[in-house]
Amino acid sequence: MDRRKEFLIRVYVVLAVFALIAGVLMWKAFTINVVQGDGWRKKGKELYFSLMPVKAERGKILAEDGSPLATSQPIFEIRMDTRASGLTQELFNRHVDSLADNLQRFLYPEKSKQAIKNVLVSARKKSDRYVLIARNLNYDQMVTVKGFPLFRLGPNKGGMITITENRREKPYKNFASRTIGLDRENAEPIGLEKSFDQFLKGHEGQRVMRKVGPNIYIPVNGLEELTAKKGNDIVTTLNPGIQEIAELSLADAITKHQAEEGCAIVMDVATGAIKAIANLSWNNAGELVENYNYAIGKSSEPGSTFKLASLIALLEERTVDTSTAVDLNGGACRFYDRIMKDSKMHGVGKSDLTYSFIQSSNVGISKIAASVFENNPARFVNYLKRFGLSTKTGIELDGEPSPLIKDPQKNKDMWYGTTLPWMSVGYELQLTPLQILNFYNGIANGGKVMKPYLVSDILNGNHTVKHFDPVVLRDSIISESTLNKVMELMKQVVEKGTAKNIKSDVYSIAGKTGTAVSNYFEKGSEKKNYQSSFAGFFSS
């Protein structure tokens, strides 16, 4: 092969290789721009733009009269984009002095006008697109700042960025605070805020944001966004006037008796609607605050308020009556290896069931209960189940514990010879204040037990989304003859018994006092810890 031919072959090979490479590059360019173009353009756009969620305004929690108990108030943060597209150097120079002057007079009186101007000028030189101007402004303050020189030119020429957040506020402050609850960013919500979150939270929106720095995004004006949908409002059964009385009365009682904590609940007899619920305890600063919902969440031995359940069980047996005789032994008696005591030694001997109830004699009630149910304690427990005392009330709030009611058939290892007499006077069992109240409410309601509830309606503007009717848990837990007898005895408790200090000449009250010693069985405990209570109703 001559040298000319060999040279041409080499040239053709090199040209073919270059042509192949060019073809591959052209195909790759075509693929990127045409076939995969949309995807790559989207990926590039995402480096600078992002669709970000806009939190919806949370619905209000309202009292029964429509006054707000929890509401979302807009709080504004003001930033400045010193390199906004329409903010020329000439505009900046013309207005920076007057802007600094207004900021100094309205927001930062402790700083000099020159110091504020220096911050703005420095930010402009650094091309800072997210300068903090102010935080935590209310609506009126935000509008004022929006009218400042430069900012009044709009976001494009003035560079003002407004960031809105909704802050949850309680106009009544401590008012039923734990029941209303908290909606918290970094912690579990509580109370009605949690239970009705699906209705209150609304639906998030979306907004196009432009990236101007590491993890810094600013709104892009003029681009479409999906508007957030405000949450629904909920109307509670709480009555502001009754709630105020409950809270003040509870605070006075806790202070007067130097108690550690306390609660008060007011329920509408016919419906089960909670009209007031207060929970107070001392904080480290010596102030009474709502830190825990004792009314719903704390179980304890109720003591003598439970004697009403024992009284009804005894009378429903028909083997005893209110006049049944009993020896009070001066205030103490023995059951096996334990001594049952009244609140004090009183010297009373022969008595009856009526006196034992209205004077709250542990000895009298426990001796009669033992005489009737000792051979069949399961029958006594079955009455408690019939009354609804072995199940939760089902109130809308989280945290209600199940009642602890021992059963001689299911809890044989926990049942002793002393269990029945001590249960009959409110020991060796645990109930919450609300569970005791709901039982009393059933008696006041003629034997019909209602489900306690806190929310009556869910509203979207003026439209009712959902209405909650009263719910009957048990149609009848007591016979009419027994009902008449216990109603009379509860009136006598207030007329001449352990609750005579609350007797009123204006209206009739019926109820039962309760005192439980929380360290009753602790040997060597000289100082007793007491839990005092009253459950009742008016006008009876």
Coordinates of C-alpha atoms in Angstrom, one line a residue:
M1 CA 0.0 0.0 0.0
D2 CA 1.5 3.3 -1.0
R3 CA 2.0 6.0 1.6
R4 CA -0.7 8.3 0.2
K5 CA -3.4 5.7 0.6
E6 CA -2.2 4.9 4.2
F7 CA -2.4 8.6 5.1
L8 CA -5.9 8.9 3.8
I9 CA -7.1 5.9 5.7
R10 CA -5.7 7.4 8.9
V11 CA -7.4 10.7 8.2
Y12 CA -10.7 8.9 7.6
V13 CA -10.4 7.0 10.9
V14 CA -9.8 10.2 12.9
L15 CA -12.7 12.0 11.2
A16 CA -15.0 9.0 11.9
V17 CA -14.0 9.1 15.6
F18 CA -14.7 12.8 15.8
A19 CA -18.0 12.4 13.9
L20 CA -19.0 9.6 16.4
I21 CA -18.1 11.8 19.4
A22 CA -20.0 14.7 17.9
G23 CA -23.0 12.5 17.2
V24 CA -23.0 11.2 20.8
L25 CA -22.8 14.8 22.2
M26 CA -25.6 16.0 19.9
W27 CA -27.8 13.1 20.9
K28 CA -27.0 13.8 24.6
A29 CA -27.9 17.5 24.1
F30 CA -31.1 16.5 22.3
T31 CA -32.0 14.1 25.1
I32 CA -31.4 16.6 27.9
N33 CA -33.1 19.5 26.1
V34 CA -36.0 17.7 24.5
V35 CA -36.6 14.3 26.0
Q36 CA -35.6 15.1 29.6
G37 CA -35.9 18.8 29.3
D38 CA -38.9 19.3 31.6
G39 CA -37.4 17.2 34.3
W40 CA -34.0 19.0 34.3
R41 CA -35.7 22.4 34.1
K42 CA -37.8 21.5 37.1
K43 CA -34.7 20.3 39.0
G44 CA -32.9 23.5 38.3
K45 CA -36.0 25.6 39.3
E46 CA -36.2 23.7 42.6
L47 CA -32.7 25.0 43.4
Y48 CA -34.2 28.5 43.6
F49 CA -38.0 28.0 44.0
S50 CA -40.0 25.7 46.3
L51 CA -43.7 25.1 47.0
M52 CA -43.9 25.4 50.7
P53 CA -46.9 24.8 53.1
V54 CA -48.9 27.7 54.6
K55 CA -50.3 26.8 57.9
A56 CA -54.1 27.4 58.2
E57 CA -55.6 29.6 60.9
R58 CA -56.8 27.4 63.7
G59 CA -60.5 27.6 64.6
K60 CA -61.7 29.2 67.9
I61 CA -62.8 27.5 71.0
L62 CA -65.9 29.3 72.3
A63 CA -67.8 29.4 75.5
E64 CA -71.6 28.6 75.3
D65 CA -72.3 32.3 74.9
G66 CA -69.9 32.6 72.0
S67 CA -67.1 34.4 73.8
P68 CA -63.6 33.2 72.8
L69 CA -61.8 30.8 75.2
A70 CA -58.9 30.1 72.7
T71 CA -58.3 32.0 69.5
S72 CA -55.5 32.5 67.0
Q73 CA -54.1 36.0 66.8
P74 CA -51.8 36.9 63.8
I75 CA -48.3 37.8 64.8
F76 CA -46.0 39.4 62.3
E77 CA -42.3 39.3 61.6
I78 CA -40.9 42.0 59.3
R79 CA -37.8 41.3 57.1
M80 CA -36.2 43.3 54.3
D81 CA -34.8 42.2 50.9
T82 CA -32.2 44.8 50.4
R83 CA -31.7 43.5 46.8
A84 CA -35.3 43.4 45.7
S85 CA -35.6 43.8 41.9
G86 CA -37.1 47.3 42.0
L87 CA -35.0 48.6 44.9
T88 CA -32.4 50.8 43.1
Q89 CA -29.4 52.4 44.8
E90 CA -31.0 55.8 44.1
L91 CA -34.2 54.7 45.9
F92 CA -32.3 53.2 48.8
N93 CA -30.2 56.3 49.3
R94 CA -33.2 58.6 49.1
H95 CA -35.2 56.9 51.8
V96 CA -32.8 55.1 54.1
D97 CA -32.4 58.0 56.5
S98 CA -36.2 58.5 57.0
L99 CA -36.7 54.7 57.3
A100 CA -34.0 54.5 60.0
D101 CA -35.7 57.5 61.8
N102 CA -39.1 55.8 61.8
L103 CA -37.7 52.5 63.0
Q104 CA -35.9 54.2 65.8
R105 CA -38.9 56.2 67.0
F106 CA -41.5 53.4 66.7
L107 CA -39.5 50.2 67.4
Y108 CA -36.1 50.9 68.8
P109 CA -36.1 54.0 71.0
E110 CA -33.1 52.6 72.9
K111 CA -31.0 52.7 69.7
S112 CA -29.7 55.7 67.7
K113 CA -31.0 56.5 64.2
Q114 CA -27.4 56.3 62.9
A115 CA -26.9 52.8 64.3
I116 CA -30.0 51.6 62.6
K117 CA -29.0 53.3 59.3
N118 CA -25.6 51.6 59.6
V119 CA -27.3 48.2 59.8
L120 CA -29.4 48.8 56.7
V121 CA -26.5 50.2 54.7
S122 CA -24.2 47.3 55.7
A123 CA -27.0 44.8 54.7
R124 CA -27.3 46.5 51.3
K125 CA -23.6 46.2 50.7
K126 CA -23.7 42.5 51.7
S127 CA -26.7 42.0 49.4
D128 CA -28.6 40.6 52.4
R129 CA -32.0 39.5 51.2
Y130 CA -33.5 38.6 54.6
V131 CA -32.6 41.3 57.1
L132 CA -34.6 41.1 60.4
I133 CA -36.5 44.4 61.0
A134 CA -38.9 43.3 63.8
R135 CA -40.5 40.3 65.5
N136 CA -43.8 39.7 67.3
L137 CA -45.7 42.7 66.0
N138 CA -49.5 42.8 66.2
Y139 CA -51.6 43.7 63.2
D140 CA -51.8 47.5 63.9
Q141 CA -48.0 47.6 64.5
M142 CA -47.4 45.8 61.2
V143 CA -49.7 48.2 59.3
T144 CA -47.7 51.1 60.8
V145 CA -44.4 49.7 59.7
K146 CA -45.8 49.0 56.3
G147 CA -46.4 52.8 55.9
F148 CA -42.8 53.7 56.7
P149 CA -40.7 55.4 54.0
L150 CA -39.3 52.9 51.4
F151 CA -41.5 50.1 52.8
R152 CA -44.6 51.9 51.5
L153 CA -43.4 51.5 48.0
G154 CA -44.3 47.8 48.1
P155 CA -42.2 44.6 48.3
N156 CA -40.7 45.0 44.8
K157 CA -39.3 48.6 45.3
G158 CA -39.3 48.8 49.1
G159 CA -38.1 45.2 49.9
M160 CA -40.4 44.7 52.8
I161 CA -41.2 41.0 53.6
T162 CA -44.1 40.2 55.9
I163 CA -44.2 36.8 57.6
T164 CA -47.4 35.9 59.4
E165 CA -47.8 33.4 62.2
N166 CA -50.8 32.6 64.2
R167 CA -50.2 32.5 68.0
R168 CA -52.7 30.7 70.2
E169 CA -54.1 33.0 73.0
K170 CA -56.5 32.5 75.8
P171 CA -58.4 35.8 76.5
Y172 CA -59.5 34.5 79.9
K173 CA -56.0 33.3 80.8
N174 CA -56.3 30.6 83.5
F175 CA -60.0 30.1 82.8
A176 CA -60.5 26.3 82.5
S177 CA -57.0 26.3 81.0
R178 CA -56.2 22.6 81.3
T179 CA -59.6 21.6 79.8
I180 CA -59.3 24.0 76.9
G181 CA -55.8 22.7 76.5
L182 CA -52.7 23.7 74.5
D183 CA -51.8 23.4 70.8
R184 CA -48.0 23.1 70.9
E185 CA -45.4 22.9 68.1
N186 CA -42.9 20.6 69.7
A187 CA -45.0 18.8 72.2
E188 CA -48.2 16.7 72.4
P189 CA -51.3 18.9 72.4
I190 CA -53.7 18.5 75.3
G191 CA -57.3 19.1 76.3
L192 CA -60.0 20.1 73.7
E193 CA -57.2 21.4 71.5
K194 CA -56.1 17.7 71.0
S195 CA -59.5 16.0 71.1
F196 CA -61.0 18.3 68.4
D197 CA -57.8 18.9 66.5
Q198 CA -59.2 17.4 63.3
F199 CA -61.9 20.1 63.2
L200 CA -59.8 23.0 64.6
K201 CA -56.7 22.7 62.4
G202 CA -58.2 23.5 59.0
H203 CA -56.3 22.6 55.8
E204 CA -52.8 23.8 54.9
G205 CA -52.2 26.0 51.8
Q206 CA -49.2 26.2 49.6
R207 CA -47.1 29.1 48.4
V208 CA -44.2 29.6 46.0
M209 CA -41.0 30.7 47.8
R210 CA -37.7 31.8 46.4
K211 CA -34.5 30.6 48.0
V212 CA -32.2 33.6 48.8
G213 CA -29.8 31.9 51.1
P214 CA -29.0 28.7 53.0
N215 CA -32.5 27.5 54.3
I216 CA -33.8 31.0 53.7
Y217 CA -36.9 31.4 51.5
I218 CA -39.0 34.5 50.8
P219 CA -42.5 34.7 49.2
V220 CA -42.7 35.2 45.5
N221 CA -45.4 37.8 44.9
G222 CA -47.7 37.4 42.0
L223 CA -47.3 33.6 41.7
E224 CA -50.4 31.5 42.5
E225 CA -50.7 29.8 45.8
L226 CA -53.2 27.4 47.3
T227 CA -55.1 29.4 49.9
A228 CA -55.1 27.8 53.4
K229 CA -58.6 26.9 54.7
K230 CA -59.4 28.2 58.2
G231 CA -60.3 25.5 60.8
N232 CA -63.8 25.1 62.3
D233 CA -64.8 26.7 65.6
I234 CA -66.1 24.6 68.4
V235 CA -68.7 25.7 70.9
T236 CA -68.3 24.4 74.4
T237 CA -70.8 24.0 77.2
L238 CA -68.7 26.1 79.6
N239 CA -70.5 29.1 81.1
P240 CA -68.1 32.0 81.8
G241 CA -70.1 33.3 84.8
I242 CA -70.3 29.9 86.5
Q243 CA -66.7 29.1 85.6
E244 CA -65.5 32.3 87.3
I245 CA -67.5 31.5 90.5
A246 CA -66.1 27.9 90.5
E247 CA -62.5 29.2 90.1
L248 CA -62.7 31.9 92.7
S249 CA -64.5 29.6 95.2
L250 CA -61.9 26.9 94.7
A251 CA -59.0 29.3 95.1
D252 CA -60.5 30.6 98.3
A253 CA -61.0 27.0 99.7
I254 CA -57.5 25.9 98.8
T255 CA -56.0 29.0 100.4
K256 CA -58.2 28.8 103.5
H257 CA -57.5 25.1 104.2
Q258 CA -53.8 25.2 103.0
A259 CA -54.5 22.4 100.5
E260 CA -52.0 21.3 97.9
E261 CA -54.5 21.1 95.1
G262 CA -58.2 20.9 94.3
C263 CA -60.9 20.8 91.6
A264 CA -64.5 21.9 91.1
I265 CA -67.0 20.7 88.5
V266 CA -70.4 22.0 87.7
M267 CA -72.7 19.8 85.5
D268 CA -76.2 20.4 84.1
V269 CA -78.3 17.6 85.6
A270 CA -80.7 17.0 82.7
T271 CA -78.1 16.9 79.9
G272 CA -74.7 16.1 81.4
A273 CA -73.2 19.3 80.0
I274 CA -70.2 20.5 81.9
K275 CA -70.8 24.2 82.8
A276 CA -67.6 24.8 84.7
I277 CA -64.4 22.8 85.5
A278 CA -61.6 24.2 87.6
N279 CA -58.3 22.6 88.6
L280 CA -55.8 24.5 90.8
S281 CA -52.5 23.8 92.5
W282 CA -49.5 25.8 93.8
N283 CA -46.5 26.4 91.5
N284 CA -43.0 27.1 92.7
A285 CA -43.7 30.8 92.9
G286 CA -46.5 30.3 95.3
E287 CA -49.3 31.0 92.8
L288 CA -52.4 29.0 92.1
V289 CA -52.3 27.8 88.5
E290 CA -53.9 25.1 86.3
N291 CA -51.2 22.6 85.6
Y292 CA -53.1 19.3 85.7
N293 CA -56.7 18.3 85.1
Y294 CA -57.4 16.6 88.5
A295 CA -61.1 16.5 87.8
I296 CA -60.8 14.1 84.9
G297 CA -57.3 12.5 85.2
K298 CA -56.6 11.8 88.9
S299 CA -58.1 8.7 90.6
S300 CA -58.1 8.4 94.3
E301 CA -60.1 6.7 97.2
P302 CA -63.2 9.0 97.4
G303 CA -64.0 8.3 101.0
S304 CA -67.4 9.1 102.3
T305 CA -69.0 10.5 99.1
F306 CA -69.0 6.8 98.1
K307 CA -71.4 6.0 101.0
L308 CA -74.3 7.1 98.7
A309 CA -73.6 4.1 96.5
S310 CA -73.5 1.8 99.5
L311 CA -76.7 3.3 100.9
I312 CA -78.5 2.7 97.6
A313 CA -77.2 -0.9 97.3
L314 CA -78.4 -1.6 100.9
L315 CA -81.9 -0.1 100.3
E316 CA -82.3 -1.8 96.9
E317 CA -81.8 -5.2 98.7
R318 CA -85.0 -4.6 100.7
T319 CA -83.5 -6.3 103.7
V320 CA -82.8 -3.1 105.5
D321 CA -84.4 0.4 105.7
T322 CA -83.3 3.8 106.8
S323 CA -84.5 2.9 110.3
T324 CA -82.4 -0.3 110.6
A325 CA -80.6 -0.3 113.9
V326 CA -76.8 -0.4 114.3
D327 CA -74.4 0.0 117.2
L328 CA -71.7 2.6 116.5
N329 CA -69.6 1.3 119.4
G330 CA -68.6 4.9 120.3
G331 CA -66.8 5.4 117.0
A332 CA -64.7 2.2 116.4
C333 CA -65.2 -1.5 115.6
R334 CA -63.0 -4.4 114.6
F335 CA -63.2 -6.3 111.3
Y336 CA -60.7 -9.2 111.5
D337 CA -57.3 -7.7 112.2
R338 CA -58.2 -4.0 111.4
I339 CA -60.0 -1.3 113.3
M340 CA -62.7 0.7 111.5
K341 CA -62.9 4.2 112.9
D342 CA -65.2 7.2 112.6
S343 CA -63.6 10.6 112.1
K344 CA -63.5 10.9 115.9
M345 CA -64.6 9.0 119.0
H346 CA -68.1 10.3 119.8
G347 CA -69.5 7.9 122.4
V348 CA -72.6 7.1 120.4
G349 CA -73.9 3.5 120.8
K350 CA -77.3 2.5 119.5
S351 CA -78.2 4.3 116.3
D352 CA -79.6 3.6 112.8
L353 CA -78.8 3.8 109.1
T354 CA -80.2 7.4 108.8
Y355 CA -77.9 8.7 111.5
S356 CA -75.0 6.8 110.1
F357 CA -75.4 8.4 106.7
I358 CA -76.1 12.0 107.6
Q359 CA -73.3 12.0 110.2
S360 CA -71.0 10.0 107.9
S361 CA -70.3 7.1 110.4
N362 CA -67.8 4.7 108.9
V363 CA -68.7 2.2 111.6
G364 CA -72.4 2.4 111.0
I365 CA -72.3 2.0 107.2
S366 CA -69.6 -0.7 107.2
K367 CA -71.4 -2.8 109.8
I368 CA -74.7 -2.8 108.0
A369 CA -73.0 -3.4 104.6
A370 CA -71.1 -6.4 106.1
S371 CA -74.3 -7.8 107.6
V372 CA -76.1 -7.7 104.3
F373 CA -73.4 -8.6 101.8
E374 CA -70.7 -10.5 103.7
N375 CA -71.8 -13.9 102.4
N376 CA -72.3 -12.6 98.8
P377 CA -69.9 -9.6 98.2
A378 CA -70.2 -10.1 94.5
R379 CA -73.8 -8.9 94.8
F380 CA -72.6 -5.6 96.3
V381 CA -70.1 -5.1 93.4
N382 CA -72.8 -5.9 90.9
Y383 CA -74.8 -2.9 92.3
L384 CA -71.7 -0.7 91.7
K385 CA -71.5 -1.9 88.1
R386 CA -75.2 -1.2 87.7
F387 CA -74.7 2.3 88.9
G388 CA -72.0 2.8 86.2
L389 CA -69.2 3.1 88.7
S390 CA -67.0 0.5 87.1
T391 CA -66.7 2.2 83.7
K392 CA -65.3 5.4 82.3
T393 CA -67.7 8.3 81.7
G394 CA -66.5 8.7 78.2
I395 CA -65.9 12.4 78.3
E396 CA -64.2 13.8 75.1
L397 CA -60.9 14.5 76.8
D398 CA -57.9 12.1 76.9
G399 CA -56.6 10.9 80.2
E400 CA -59.6 9.6 82.0
P401 CA -58.5 6.4 83.9
S402 CA -60.7 3.4 84.3
P403 CA -62.3 3.1 87.8
L404 CA -60.7 0.6 90.1
I405 CA -63.5 -1.5 91.6
K406 CA -62.4 -4.8 93.1
D407 CA -64.4 -7.9 92.1
P408 CA -64.4 -10.9 94.5
Q409 CA -64.8 -13.3 91.5
K410 CA -62.2 -11.7 89.2
N411 CA -59.8 -10.4 91.8
K412 CA -59.7 -13.2 94.4
D413 CA -56.0 -12.5 95.2
M414 CA -57.0 -8.9 96.1
W415 CA -60.1 -9.7 98.1
Y416 CA -59.9 -10.0 101.8
G417 CA -62.3 -10.2 104.7
T418 CA -61.8 -6.4 105.3
T419 CA -62.3 -5.4 101.6
L420 CA -66.2 -5.2 101.7
P421 CA -66.5 -3.0 104.8
W422 CA -63.7 -0.7 103.6
M423 CA -65.1 -0.4 100.1
S424 CA -68.5 0.5 101.6
V425 CA -67.0 3.7 103.0
G426 CA -65.0 4.6 100.0
Y427 CA -61.6 2.8 100.5
E428 CA -59.9 0.0 98.5
L429 CA -61.3 1.5 95.3
Q430 CA -60.4 4.4 93.1
L431 CA -62.5 6.9 91.1
T432 CA -62.0 10.3 89.6
P433 CA -63.9 13.4 90.8
L434 CA -65.8 13.4 87.5
Q435 CA -66.8 9.7 87.9
I436 CA -68.2 10.4 91.4
L437 CA -70.0 13.5 90.1
N438 CA -71.6 11.6 87.2
F439 CA -73.0 9.1 89.6
Y440 CA -74.5 11.8 91.8
N441 CA -75.8 13.5 88.7
G442 CA -77.7 10.3 87.8
I443 CA -79.4 10.4 91.2
A444 CA -80.3 14.1 90.8
N445 CA -81.7 13.2 87.4
G446 CA -84.1 10.6 88.8
G447 CA -81.9 7.6 88.2
K448 CA -81.0 8.5 84.5
V449 CA -77.2 8.7 84.0
M450 CA -76.0 11.1 81.3
K451 CA -72.7 11.1 79.5
P452 CA -70.7 14.2 80.6
Y453 CA -69.7 16.4 77.6
L454 CA -67.9 19.6 76.9
V455 CA -68.7 20.4 73.3
S456 CA -72.1 21.1 71.9
D457 CA -71.5 22.3 68.3
I458 CA -68.9 22.6 65.6
L459 CA -69.3 25.7 63.4
N460 CA -68.0 26.8 60.0
G461 CA -68.8 30.5 60.1
N462 CA -72.5 30.6 60.8
H463 CA -73.1 27.1 59.5
T464 CA -73.4 24.2 62.0
V465 CA -71.1 21.4 60.8
K466 CA -72.0 19.0 63.7
H467 CA -74.3 19.2 66.7
F468 CA -73.8 16.9 69.8
D469 CA -77.0 15.9 71.5
P470 CA -77.0 14.7 75.2
V471 CA -76.3 11.0 75.5
V472 CA -78.1 8.7 78.0
L473 CA -75.7 6.1 79.5
R474 CA -78.2 4.3 81.7
D475 CA -81.9 4.8 81.7
S476 CA -82.5 3.9 85.4
I477 CA -80.1 2.9 88.1
I478 CA -82.4 3.2 91.1
S479 CA -86.0 2.4 92.1
E480 CA -88.4 5.2 92.8
S481 CA -88.9 4.2 96.4
T482 CA -85.1 4.1 97.1
L483 CA -84.7 7.4 95.2
N484 CA -87.1 9.2 97.4
K485 CA -85.4 7.9 100.6
V486 CA -81.9 8.8 99.5
M487 CA -82.9 12.3 98.3
E488 CA -84.4 13.0 101.7
L489 CA -81.3 11.7 103.5
M490 CA -79.0 13.9 101.3
K491 CA -81.1 16.9 102.2
Q492 CA -80.7 16.1 105.9
V493 CA -76.9 15.9 105.4
V494 CA -77.1 19.6 104.6
E495 CA -79.9 20.5 107.0
K496 CA -78.3 18.9 110.1
G497 CA -75.5 16.6 109.1
T498 CA -71.9 17.0 108.1
A499 CA -72.6 19.6 105.5
K500 CA -74.8 22.0 107.6
N501 CA -72.2 24.8 107.2
I502 CA -73.4 25.2 103.5
K503 CA -77.1 25.3 104.3
S504 CA -78.9 28.0 102.5
D505 CA -82.1 29.9 103.1
V506 CA -82.4 30.7 99.4
Y507 CA -82.5 27.3 97.9
S508 CA -82.4 23.6 98.9
I509 CA -79.2 21.7 98.7
A510 CA -78.7 17.9 98.8
G511 CA -75.4 16.0 98.9
K512 CA -72.8 14.2 100.8
T513 CA -69.5 15.2 102.3
G514 CA -66.4 13.0 101.9
T515 CA -63.1 12.8 103.8
A516 CA -60.6 10.2 102.9
V517 CA -57.3 9.6 104.7
S518 CA -54.7 8.8 102.0
N519 CA -52.3 7.2 104.4
Y520 CA -55.0 5.3 106.4
F521 CA -53.1 2.0 106.4
E522 CA -49.5 3.4 106.9
K523 CA -48.2 2.2 110.2
G524 CA -46.4 4.8 112.3
S525 CA -47.9 7.7 110.4
E526 CA -48.7 10.3 113.1
K527 CA -49.8 13.0 110.6
K528 CA -52.7 12.0 108.4
N529 CA -53.1 13.3 104.9
Y530 CA -56.7 14.1 104.1
Q531 CA -58.7 14.5 100.9
S532 CA -61.9 16.4 101.5
S533 CA -64.8 16.7 99.0
F534 CA -68.5 17.4 98.6
A535 CA -70.8 16.1 95.9
G536 CA -74.4 17.4 95.6
F537 CA -77.0 19.3 93.7
F538 CA -79.5 22.2 94.0
S539 CA -82.3 23.0 94.0
S540 CA -83.1 19.6 95.3

